[in-house]
XYZ file of C-alpha atoms in Angstrom:
715
model
C 170.071 89.655 16.029
C 168.832 87.711 14.455
C 169.638 84.774 11.834
C 168.583 87.186 8.918
C 169.596 90.638 10.551
C 173.517 89.016 11.132
C 173.213 87.331 7.763
C 171.679 90.970 5.995
C 175.143 93.223 7.331
C 177.439 89.711 6.212
C 176.505 89.452 3.108
C 174.385 91.892 1.104
C 177.096 92.530 -1.262
C 178.425 89.358 -2.074
C 174.329 87.719 -2.710
C 174.178 90.887 -5.526
C 177.174 90.195 -7.206
C 175.814 86.452 -7.723
C 172.649 87.528 -9.331
C 171.482 83.842 -11.455
C 173.515 83.355 -14.515
C 173.805 80.677 -16.266
C 176.389 77.269 -15.527
C 178.366 78.853 -18.655
C 179.092 82.328 -16.768
C 179.689 80.787 -13.752
C 182.708 79.636 -14.619
C 184.012 82.991 -15.580
C 183.238 85.052 -13.492
C 184.339 85.781 -10.247
C 183.971 84.298 -6.928
C 182.156 86.759 -3.739
C 185.103 87.617 -1.275
C 183.295 85.852 1.387
C 183.322 82.278 -0.734
C 188.039 83.127 -1.364
C 188.545 83.733 2.274
C 186.694 80.646 2.914
C 188.615 78.566 0.451
C 191.798 80.696 1.270
C 191.192 79.854 5.372
C 190.385 75.741 4.692
C 193.189 75.969 2.257
C 195.979 77.267 4.843
C 194.756 74.253 7.007
C 194.844 71.876 4.647
C 198.202 72.544 3.898
C 199.023 72.308 7.730
C 196.968 69.016 8.063
C 199.183 67.507 5.268
C 202.306 68.262 7.402
C 201.102 66.812 10.371
C 200.318 63.703 8.709
C 203.630 63.263 7.033
C 205.108 64.106 10.904
C 202.862 61.532 12.384
C 204.106 58.994 9.838
C 207.830 59.297 10.481
C 207.227 59.726 13.945
C 205.063 56.730 14.576
C 206.641 54.474 11.848
C 204.893 50.504 12.269
C 203.032 48.154 10.502
C 199.516 47.500 11.404
C 197.563 44.726 11.283
C 194.533 45.202 9.070
C 191.209 41.988 9.501
C 189.792 42.141 5.382
C 186.349 41.307 4.841
C 186.149 37.648 5.791
C 188.930 37.019 8.182
C 191.848 37.765 6.085
C 194.645 39.685 7.695
C 197.149 41.203 5.957
C 199.464 44.556 6.848
C 199.410 47.644 6.610
C 201.212 51.266 7.508
C 200.339 53.777 10.151
C 198.806 57.197 9.073
C 199.992 56.423 5.611
C 198.211 53.068 4.618
C 194.769 54.534 3.065
C 191.587 52.064 2.275
C 191.247 52.634 -0.627
C 194.688 51.355 -1.422
C 193.673 48.243 0.211
C 190.525 48.081 -1.974
C 193.011 48.075 -5.339
C 194.934 45.525 -3.642
C 192.220 43.056 -3.733
C 190.111 44.436 -7.238
C 190.276 47.359 -9.095
C 186.401 46.592 -8.628
C 186.167 46.691 -5.390
C 187.643 50.236 -5.701
C 185.706 51.573 -8.090
C 182.693 50.347 -6.933
C 182.957 51.062 -2.341
C 181.770 54.647 -1.905
C 183.581 54.300 1.474
C 184.447 52.357 4.294
C 183.617 51.028 7.863
C 186.663 50.524 10.266
C 185.978 48.783 13.688
C 181.589 49.934 12.692
C 182.687 53.176 12.210
C 182.159 55.294 9.401
C 185.338 56.218 6.954
C 186.700 57.577 4.568
C 188.485 55.686 1.981
C 191.434 58.362 1.183
C 191.398 58.777 5.342
C 194.407 57.055 6.650
C 194.204 53.943 8.778
C 195.834 55.110 12.264
C 195.628 51.598 14.452
C 195.193 47.223 14.173
C 191.528 47.160 12.832
C 188.911 45.814 11.109
C 187.572 46.712 8.158
C 184.717 46.860 5.788
C 183.453 48.178 2.323
C 180.591 50.102 1.363
C 178.922 49.725 -1.682
C 176.168 51.809 -3.356
C 174.130 48.403 -2.950
C 174.096 48.362 0.469
C 171.640 51.159 2.283
C 174.791 52.440 3.901
C 176.519 53.130 0.659
C 173.357 55.071 -0.709
C 173.756 57.116 2.749
C 177.134 57.804 2.142
C 176.851 58.620 -1.814
C 173.474 60.982 -1.748
C 175.455 62.629 1.265
C 178.015 63.573 -1.069
C 175.377 64.445 -3.937
C 174.300 67.317 -1.505
C 176.926 68.742 -0.961
C 177.792 68.987 -4.863
C 174.174 70.864 -4.281
C 175.756 72.976 -2.373
C 178.757 74.077 -4.079
C 176.256 75.006 -6.688
C 173.855 76.657 -4.749
C 176.598 79.183 -3.605
C 178.447 79.249 -6.868
C 174.994 80.063 -8.936
C 173.274 81.768 -6.162
C 175.512 82.564 -3.160
C 173.152 80.234 -1.107
C 173.867 80.387 2.293
C 174.026 76.899 3.196
C 171.615 75.540 5.830
C 171.540 71.903 6.344
C 171.827 68.819 3.331
C 170.941 65.603 5.105
C 171.261 62.515 2.496
C 167.218 60.705 2.687
C 166.027 56.961 2.650
C 165.141 57.741 -1.396
C 167.993 60.808 -2.232
C 168.792 64.068 -0.463
C 168.115 67.574 0.020
C 169.530 70.687 0.632
C 168.674 73.757 3.137
C 169.763 77.284 2.426
C 168.695 80.735 2.633
C 168.454 83.431 -0.117
C 166.976 86.444 1.973
C 163.150 86.568 3.234
C 162.367 88.464 -0.426
C 163.544 85.756 -2.642
C 162.578 82.110 -3.455
C 163.570 79.422 -5.708
C 161.827 79.459 -9.078
C 160.931 76.216 -10.587
C 162.197 77.136 -13.790
C 166.354 77.385 -11.940
C 166.318 74.241 -10.919
C 167.796 73.339 -14.614
C 170.402 75.531 -14.800
C 171.220 74.085 -10.948
C 171.030 70.732 -12.181
C 173.305 72.029 -14.922
C 175.635 72.975 -12.304
C 176.318 70.047 -9.997
C 177.052 68.224 -13.880
C 180.297 70.197 -14.178
C 180.748 69.671 -10.672
C 180.634 65.901 -11.162
C 182.477 65.969 -14.276
C 185.205 68.120 -12.862
C 185.468 64.832 -10.355
C 186.467 67.066 -7.478
C 187.929 64.965 -4.418
C 186.275 65.422 -1.049
C 188.769 66.407 2.198
C 188.583 66.031 5.223
C 190.029 67.766 8.108
C 189.846 68.594 12.179
C 189.137 72.536 12.765
C 189.072 73.409 16.443
C 185.826 75.644 17.266
C 187.635 79.350 16.891
C 188.916 78.113 13.564
C 185.145 76.409 12.872
C 184.161 79.909 13.847
C 186.222 81.163 11.587
C 185.807 79.363 8.423
C 181.588 80.104 9.015
C 181.659 84.036 10.158
C 179.851 85.080 7.461
C 176.843 82.196 7.942
C 174.966 82.800 11.076
C 173.073 78.900 9.987
C 176.465 77.014 10.861
C 177.486 79.426 13.552
C 174.495 78.498 15.634
C 174.959 74.752 14.650
C 178.937 74.801 15.959
C 176.819 76.527 19.298
C 174.818 74.222 19.740
C 175.948 70.896 18.248
C 180.164 71.423 18.811
C 180.663 70.139 22.104
C 184.000 68.586 21.527
C 187.609 70.878 21.000
C 187.647 70.079 17.544
C 185.341 68.911 14.658
C 185.281 68.435 11.016
C 184.695 69.660 7.948
C 185.723 69.169 4.121
C 186.570 70.487 0.876
C 185.505 70.289 -2.118
C 186.268 72.446 -4.921
C 185.346 75.803 -3.852
C 182.529 74.002 -1.275
C 183.731 74.058 2.340
C 181.457 72.193 4.828
C 180.567 71.041 8.782
C 180.501 67.754 8.400
C 180.653 64.590 9.850
C 181.411 62.257 6.880
C 182.412 60.529 5.169
C 182.000 60.766 1.371
C 183.202 60.162 -1.812
C 186.678 59.787 -2.732
C 185.510 62.684 -5.805
C 182.433 63.474 -7.066
C 182.954 61.790 -10.709
C 181.982 58.814 -8.651
C 178.484 60.738 -9.231
C 177.560 59.348 -12.573
C 173.879 60.651 -13.004
C 172.735 63.486 -10.484
C 168.912 64.890 -10.711
C 167.245 67.316 -9.200
C 163.008 66.426 -8.371
C 161.649 69.234 -6.637
C 162.029 73.007 -4.668
C 159.837 73.979 -1.399
C 160.000 76.366 0.972
C 161.015 74.865 4.759
C 161.443 76.622 7.894
C 164.928 76.453 10.152
C 164.384 76.255 13.734
C 166.240 78.557 16.003
C 165.551 80.432 19.364
C 164.414 83.346 17.541
C 161.836 83.801 14.823
C 162.033 81.217 12.529
C 163.321 81.552 9.120
C 161.941 80.098 5.883
C 164.984 78.935 3.432
C 164.514 76.620 0.451
C 164.974 73.298 0.252
C 166.047 71.353 -3.264
C 165.566 67.581 -3.629
C 167.324 65.599 -5.862
C 168.435 61.618 -6.347
C 171.643 60.208 -8.274
C 173.078 57.003 -9.578
C 177.292 56.118 -9.831
C 175.761 55.472 -13.482
C 173.895 57.436 -16.173
C 172.111 54.355 -16.994
C 171.080 54.014 -13.358
C 169.426 57.500 -12.811
C 167.628 56.300 -16.827
C 166.457 53.390 -15.588
C 165.194 55.121 -11.675
C 163.290 57.934 -14.320
C 161.455 54.868 -15.818
C 160.421 53.614 -12.104
C 160.569 57.026 -11.535
C 156.907 57.728 -15.069
C 155.505 54.229 -12.659
C 155.316 56.130 -9.304
C 153.163 59.212 -11.394
C 150.945 57.845 -12.704
C 150.483 56.011 -9.397
C 150.683 59.601 -7.660
C 147.648 59.532 -5.114
C 147.029 63.118 -5.551
C 146.189 61.649 -9.099
C 144.617 58.588 -7.816
C 142.505 60.683 -5.194
C 141.254 63.502 -7.923
C 140.405 60.426 -10.780
C 138.466 58.597 -8.271
C 137.184 61.603 -6.614
C 138.486 60.043 -3.147
C 139.564 63.799 -1.895
C 140.416 66.922 -2.878
C 142.418 70.273 -1.123
C 141.079 73.292 -0.781
C 143.332 76.422 -0.001
C 140.825 77.591 2.402
C 142.094 75.085 4.683
C 145.632 74.250 4.079
C 146.808 71.260 5.371
C 143.502 69.190 5.860
C 141.404 66.701 3.581
C 138.131 66.753 2.481
C 137.509 62.953 1.993
C 134.557 62.740 -0.650
C 131.769 59.394 -0.457
C 134.435 56.984 -1.920
C 137.357 58.304 -0.124
C 135.440 58.413 3.551
C 134.568 54.606 2.483
C 137.820 53.757 2.332
C 139.043 55.257 5.176
C 135.937 54.000 7.135
C 136.977 50.589 6.319
C 140.556 50.803 6.891
C 139.738 52.182 10.702
C 136.834 49.184 10.885
C 139.445 46.906 10.073
C 141.917 48.162 12.741
C 138.753 48.067 15.126
C 138.629 44.317 14.936
C 141.914 44.004 15.816
C 141.371 45.975 19.072
C 138.182 43.708 20.104
C 140.635 40.635 18.956
C 143.838 41.962 20.919
C 142.087 43.422 23.928
C 142.073 47.239 23.383
C 139.800 49.389 24.611
C 138.823 52.519 22.278
C 138.328 55.966 23.731
C 137.905 59.781 23.015
C 139.824 62.011 24.186
C 139.427 66.175 23.670
C 140.588 68.000 20.710
C 142.002 71.383 23.029
C 143.608 71.222 26.641
C 145.539 73.743 28.766
C 148.966 74.567 27.887
C 149.717 73.034 31.333
C 149.074 70.023 30.081
C 151.619 70.024 27.914
C 153.404 71.736 30.305
C 153.507 68.371 32.089
C 154.062 66.551 29.398
C 157.517 68.467 27.883
C 156.175 68.778 24.563
C 155.123 72.417 25.465
C 159.176 72.758 25.818
C 160.299 70.483 22.741
C 158.071 70.859 21.107
C 155.420 74.279 21.115
C 156.688 75.443 17.511
C 154.531 72.963 16.151
C 151.593 72.650 18.260
C 148.730 75.063 17.632
C 147.872 77.354 20.132
C 144.530 80.004 21.327
C 144.378 82.631 23.239
C 140.655 82.805 24.327
C 139.132 86.680 24.258
C 139.814 88.547 27.249
C 136.912 89.220 30.596
C 133.505 90.050 29.029
C 132.070 92.967 28.832
C 129.177 91.606 31.228
C 130.999 89.959 33.418
C 134.656 92.295 34.030
C 135.808 90.308 37.136
C 136.139 86.891 35.468
C 139.224 85.464 35.759
C 141.453 84.776 32.738
C 141.418 81.476 30.792
C 144.762 79.922 29.943
C 146.333 79.161 26.721
C 144.683 76.832 24.957
C 146.183 74.239 21.915
C 145.558 72.239 19.703
C 146.359 67.552 20.470
C 149.239 67.320 18.324
C 148.981 63.719 19.722
C 146.905 61.855 22.456
C 149.348 59.983 25.128
C 149.394 62.957 27.709
C 145.318 62.689 27.473
C 145.639 58.689 28.177
C 147.705 59.758 31.085
C 145.109 61.890 32.764
C 142.519 58.724 31.463
C 145.251 56.452 33.161
C 145.326 59.237 36.788
C 141.444 59.764 36.938
C 140.757 57.047 39.809
C 143.587 54.891 41.720
C 144.402 52.035 39.274
C 144.890 48.176 40.363
C 148.027 45.897 39.450
C 144.177 43.686 38.599
C 143.214 46.382 35.158
C 147.173 45.686 33.869
C 147.408 45.176 30.919
C 145.586 49.116 29.982
C 145.112 49.367 26.867
C 144.216 52.555 25.457
C 142.799 53.190 22.015
C 141.931 56.323 20.238
C 141.415 57.642 16.753
C 140.912 61.435 18.060
C 142.055 64.127 15.583
C 145.640 65.201 15.571
C 146.669 68.899 14.039
C 150.051 70.249 14.007
C 151.253 73.293 12.924
C 153.200 71.913 9.928
C 155.951 74.453 7.231
C 153.816 75.173 4.422
C 156.506 74.195 2.335
C 156.778 70.282 3.602
C 152.896 69.395 3.292
C 152.139 67.554 -0.060
C 148.710 65.448 -0.203
C 148.364 62.683 2.218
C 152.243 62.596 3.721
C 151.660 65.682 5.179
C 149.030 67.125 6.617
C 148.512 69.844 9.487
C 145.277 67.715 10.515
C 144.932 63.630 10.711
C 144.012 60.711 12.289
C 146.212 57.789 13.805
C 145.611 54.340 14.536
C 147.277 55.261 18.174
C 146.810 53.519 20.876
C 148.640 53.618 24.429
C 149.223 50.412 26.531
C 149.978 51.159 30.838
C 151.693 47.571 31.293
C 153.737 46.473 34.437
C 157.656 45.733 34.157
C 156.819 42.210 33.950
C 154.647 42.505 31.415
C 156.622 44.591 28.991
C 157.801 41.386 26.949
C 154.668 39.868 26.217
C 153.096 43.459 25.081
C 155.513 44.139 22.905
C 155.642 40.662 21.250
C 151.444 41.570 21.318
C 152.884 44.936 18.831
C 154.728 43.454 17.063
C 152.382 40.203 15.988
C 149.818 42.897 15.422
C 151.842 44.548 12.862
C 152.968 41.844 10.582
C 148.826 40.806 11.034
C 148.307 43.791 9.262
C 150.760 44.584 6.480
C 149.821 41.531 5.733
C 146.203 41.926 4.927
C 147.721 45.617 3.514
C 150.389 43.120 0.582
C 153.587 45.078 2.449
C 156.944 43.843 3.776
C 158.528 45.565 6.181
C 162.033 45.532 8.174
C 162.223 46.506 11.692
C 165.287 48.970 13.075
C 166.231 48.984 16.939
C 166.648 52.489 18.221
C 168.231 52.311 21.723
C 169.948 54.981 23.869
C 170.171 59.214 22.582
C 172.390 61.288 23.979
C 169.996 63.471 26.000
C 168.976 60.701 27.396
C 166.180 61.447 30.141
C 166.515 58.153 33.185
C 168.315 55.667 34.980
C 171.283 53.790 32.064
C 170.026 50.308 33.437
C 166.513 50.919 33.629
C 167.642 51.557 28.882
C 169.482 48.867 29.634
C 166.823 46.307 30.495
C 164.294 47.967 28.536
C 166.368 47.724 25.108
C 167.680 44.086 26.176
C 163.829 43.557 26.373
C 162.734 44.972 22.878
C 165.813 42.571 21.436
C 165.020 39.656 23.150
C 161.333 40.355 21.320
C 162.695 41.023 18.258
C 165.005 38.094 17.551
C 161.628 35.480 19.128
C 159.343 37.592 16.595
C 161.962 36.197 13.363
C 161.337 39.298 10.866
C 165.261 40.594 10.469
C 166.177 44.388 12.146
C 168.555 46.800 12.201
C 170.274 48.035 15.289
C 170.667 52.194 14.637
C 172.457 52.452 18.338
C 171.787 56.060 19.503
C 168.361 56.997 17.767
C 166.101 55.867 20.445
C 163.668 58.780 21.715
C 164.907 60.827 24.650
C 162.253 59.030 26.531
C 163.069 55.475 25.838
C 164.196 53.298 22.841
C 161.857 52.264 20.361
C 161.148 50.062 17.727
C 160.191 52.053 13.958
C 159.138 49.738 11.416
C 159.848 50.313 7.693
C 157.662 48.483 5.058
C 157.749 49.001 1.344
C 154.896 49.333 -1.479
C 154.619 47.351 -4.107
C 156.738 49.923 -6.310
C 159.278 48.763 -3.573
C 159.083 52.493 -1.929
C 160.298 52.782 1.978
C 157.759 54.132 4.110
C 158.063 54.598 7.985
C 154.364 54.764 8.952
C 154.277 52.286 12.599
C 156.233 53.117 15.217
C 156.315 50.927 18.649
C 157.947 53.440 21.490
C 158.948 52.583 25.279
C 158.581 55.271 27.604
C 159.955 55.900 31.412
C 159.375 59.902 31.487
C 155.367 60.409 31.375
C 154.831 58.228 33.923
C 157.287 59.663 35.720
C 155.160 63.270 35.283
C 152.714 62.345 35.298
C 153.076 59.828 38.698
C 151.338 57.261 37.440
C 150.772 54.371 39.624
C 148.788 51.731 40.356
C 148.476 49.445 44.040
C 150.664 46.198 42.784
C 150.000 42.183 43.901
C 152.127 43.643 47.787
C 149.904 46.618 47.988
C 152.378 49.240 47.398
C 152.455 51.736 44.830
C 154.245 50.746 42.240
C 154.920 52.947 38.429
C 153.406 51.535 34.962
C 155.462 51.290 31.824
C 153.713 53.286 28.637
C 154.037 51.911 25.396
C 152.944 54.006 22.728
C 152.199 52.074 19.478
C 150.558 52.689 16.539
C 150.413 50.287 12.987
C 148.865 52.399 10.245
C 150.357 55.940 11.607
C 148.246 59.066 10.000
C 145.279 56.855 8.366
C 145.209 59.110 5.895
C 148.902 58.801 4.930
C 148.305 54.908 5.130
C 145.224 56.028 2.194
C 148.186 57.136 0.465
C 150.421 54.547 0.443
C 147.371 52.470 -0.802
C 146.501 53.774 -3.141
C 149.555 54.669 -4.356
C 150.581 50.450 -4.211
C 147.512 49.893 -5.197
C 147.435 52.234 -8.394
C 143.961 52.930 -7.970
C 143.175 48.728 -8.229
C 141.745 48.834 -4.670
C 141.655 45.673 -2.830
C 137.604 44.314 -2.763
C 137.315 45.437 0.883
C 138.833 48.498 0.921
C 137.392 49.439 -2.571
C 135.331 52.293 -3.505
C 133.516 50.668 -6.668
C 133.147 47.412 -5.799
C 130.241 46.733 -8.237
C 128.543 48.216 -11.138
C 125.201 46.567 -12.109
C 124.656 47.420 -16.120
C 121.305 46.479 -17.640
C 121.706 45.449 -21.370
C 118.507 47.780 -22.517
C 116.051 50.428 -21.224
C 113.480 46.555 -20.389
C 116.129 46.013 -17.561
C 116.869 48.851 -16.138
C 114.551 48.188 -13.249
C 115.972 44.683 -12.346
C 119.013 46.055 -12.476
C 117.581 48.729 -9.574
C 116.745 46.343 -8.159
C 119.608 43.549 -8.238
C 121.838 47.957 -6.889
C 119.655 48.007 -3.768
C 120.503 44.640 -3.253
C 123.964 45.017 -2.903
C 123.959 48.574 -0.672
C 121.709 46.976 1.461
C 123.890 44.218 2.332
C 126.176 47.013 2.789
C 128.322 46.956 -0.168
C 129.166 49.617 -2.746
C 127.064 49.285 -5.660
C 126.634 51.455 -8.327
C 124.759 51.443 -12.058
C 125.011 52.612 -15.188
C 122.070 53.507 -16.988
C 123.625 54.897 -20.092
C 122.047 53.339 -22.771
C 123.931 55.967 -25.346
C 127.139 53.501 -25.121
C 127.056 50.336 -26.074
C 127.021 47.470 -23.791
C 130.608 46.718 -24.439
C 131.750 50.231 -24.442
C 129.817 50.613 -21.163
C 131.465 46.916 -19.170
C 135.159 48.903 -20.994
C 134.554 52.472 -19.232
C 133.407 50.439 -15.630
C 136.626 48.575 -16.182
C 139.316 51.725 -16.655
C 137.447 53.047 -13.749
C 138.361 49.916 -11.619
C 134.957 48.317 -10.725
C 135.968 45.017 -9.104
C 133.301 43.319 -10.620
C 130.786 44.295 -13.328
C 127.493 43.142 -13.041
C 125.467 42.745 -16.985
C 121.607 42.564 -16.291
C 119.428 41.076 -19.841
C 116.641 39.648 -20.305
C 117.564 35.654 -19.620
C 118.468 37.685 -15.886
C 115.617 39.104 -14.899
C 113.765 36.675 -15.851
C 115.625 33.921 -13.812
C 117.170 37.046 -11.435
C 120.813 36.752 -11.919
C 123.515 38.316 -12.695
C 125.795 38.159 -15.080
C 129.721 38.888 -13.654
C 132.734 40.138 -15.350
C 136.199 41.596 -12.834
C 137.857 44.085 -13.375
C 140.507 42.153 -15.558
C 137.851 41.245 -17.929
C 137.395 38.110 -16.700
C 133.596 36.399 -17.313
C 132.512 34.485 -14.346
C 129.603 33.588 -15.668
C 125.694 33.786 -14.689
C 125.085 33.587 -10.137
C 122.462 33.727 -8.811
C 122.038 37.569 -7.301
C 121.347 36.176 -3.299
C 123.746 33.968 -3.653
C 126.629 36.422 -5.710
C 125.665 39.204 -2.634
C 126.559 36.394 -0.545
C 129.898 35.788 -1.608
C 131.152 39.442 -1.579
C 130.187 39.823 2.309
C 132.794 36.777 2.589
C 135.025 38.236 0.135
C 134.768 41.263 1.954
C 134.984 39.810 5.929
C 137.713 38.155 5.528
C 139.902 40.817 3.759
C 141.513 39.463 0.755
C 143.446 40.853 -1.847
C 142.548 38.742 -5.074
C 139.203 38.961 -4.671
C 138.340 38.742 -8.647
C 140.790 35.631 -8.641
C 138.565 33.564 -6.033
C 134.991 34.517 -6.740
C-alpha cells in the first residue's frame, strides 16, 4: 500500500475535522483524535522519563567536574545539574541568549541534565551552530501550527543556511495557497507567545511506531533511519516529533518569526513519489532583528536576478520548456564572458577541454552507480520499437540524458591505454546537463532542469593528489577574487555509509587537511558529511549582501576508478589505479550568473557587462559620426549601442543611459566629430572629459582583458 493510500485510510476523518480556520477558531476547536492520542502517549512516556531521571539522580548521586569556556572548572551534580543552570551562574545575559550547549563537542539541550565530567560550551544565535538550533526549533513551531491549523501530516523540517522550511502532506488534491500563509504565521506567533517548553525523551522503536502510527512518512523514516534500539522525540505543546535535536528551552525565545514562501516538493519513497507542500520561513531572537532583516530583504528583492533579467532583457522562461532558460543576446554576452574567463584559466592551468555526448545508455549509469542512487533525478527516454521495414531489428537500450559528466570522462580515460607520463590528466567539459528537478523547487536561475557547469575531472597518481588539491584551491581563490566574492571552506569527512577501505579514507582526508592548512584561508570541519565515494571540500561564497551560496566543490572519488576499472602503466611497468578529483569553481554557469546579477545589482563590471558603452550624438548632424564610433567599438569586440532619439534632450538621454547601467557614455557633438574624439561619462555621472576615439577603445580593451571590477574609476 502506498503512502497516500495508508494516509487516506488512517487520517481522512481527522483531516475533515481540521478544515482551515482562523487562529481564534483554532484555540477553541477540538483537536482531532490522532493528535490527542499521540499527546497522551507522549505524556505517559514523559512521566516515566521524569521518574527515571529522579531515580538516577538518587541512585548515582555523585559530583562531576565541568570545564567551562576559558578553562574554569566547576562542580555539578550528575543527572541533576543542567547547562542552563550553569549559564545562569555565569551571567543572566548568557542564560537569556544561549540557545543550546555543546557537551564534549556534541550538541546538547540546555535543560538536559549533565551525566558525567564534561567540557561545556554555550551556543548563541550569533554562531552558525546556534542559528541552526534556533531555526531547527522554529521549524518545529511551524510543524505544530500546520498540524493544528491544516491537519497536516508532517514529513521533514530542517534548518537551512538562511532560515528553515517544513514539508507536510495535505492529500493529493490539497495544496497550500499563498493566501493561507498569514493565518499559518499567526498560529506560529501564538505558539511562540505561549513559551511552550521543548521536552526531550528517548523512545524505543515500538514506542516510536505507536507514537507515529498515523503518519506513514515518519514510519518510513523510523524504518530507514533508526538503526539503534531507541531514538529521540521532542514534545512541544501538542506537537510530538521525531528529531535528534537539540532545541531551544522554549518557544518564547523566538521573538520574531515570518513565513516567506510556499511551494511543492517531492517526498522520495520506494513506491511512487508523493507531492508534499513546503513552507519556508525565517526567525530571530527579537522582533527588532526581524525588522532589520526585512529591510535587508527589501534591498535583496530589488536585486532579484529574475527582476534584473527582465528589466535588462537578459533571459526569460517559458511554460513550454519548464526549468530551462532562454538567454537573450545581452544575457548570452554575460554567459559567454564567464565561460571565456574559465577557459582562459583552463589554458593557463593545464586543463584540456573536451566534448562528450548528452545521451547515454542507462548501462553507463548502472556501471557508475548513478542509476541506483540517482535514477529518479534523471530524464530517461524509451526509443521506439523495431521499424516496420525491419521487424527483426534488436530493441535498443533505454537512454538517459546525462545529469553529470564524470562517467563520460571515465570512458574517455579508458578508451586507450594510459601511461604515468600523461598524468595528471585534467579534462574540462561545458556539456549541457539535465536533472529532473521537482517543479516546486525550480526558481529562476538558481535551480534548473537544463544547465551547464564549469565541470572538470582530474585523473592523477596518488602521489600527485596533494599538489592537485592545492591547484584546485588556488583556482577557486583566483576566480572568486575577480568576481568579488569572499568564501569559506568546509572539509567533509567519511560518512557512515562510506564505500572503500578506511585507511584509504584516512589518507585522503589527511591530504585534504594538509592542503587546507597550507592554503591559509579559514575552514570548518564537517565530520560525516562527505560523499559515500570520497571526502570533499565544499566552498561557501558570500555575495555583496552577505548571502551564502554553495557553488564550487572539490571532491575525491575512489569508486568511479574502480567501477570503470581505470588503470595506467606506472613507472615500474605495473598497472596502477588513478585517483579521481571532481571539481567546479562556478558550478552551474546559469546559477552563478544569477548570483552575480544580484550581487552587483545589475551594475555589471565592464568585462561582464552587456551595457558597456552607448554612443549619444548631440544632434542629427552627428549621427553619422556616432555610428562610426559605434562600429569602431563593435569591431574591437566591445558592446556598443547607439541612442539617436532626438526627441529627448541630451541630458535626459545621458540620464537614461546611466539608469540603464551603461558603464560608459560616449557623447559626440560638433567638436568631437571634427577631432575624431568622444566625451566620456560613467554610469555614476563622473565626467572623464574628451578622449581620442581609438585611444578610448584601446583603453576599454585593456580594462576588459584585465577584468577589473572598477573600470569606471580607473579609466
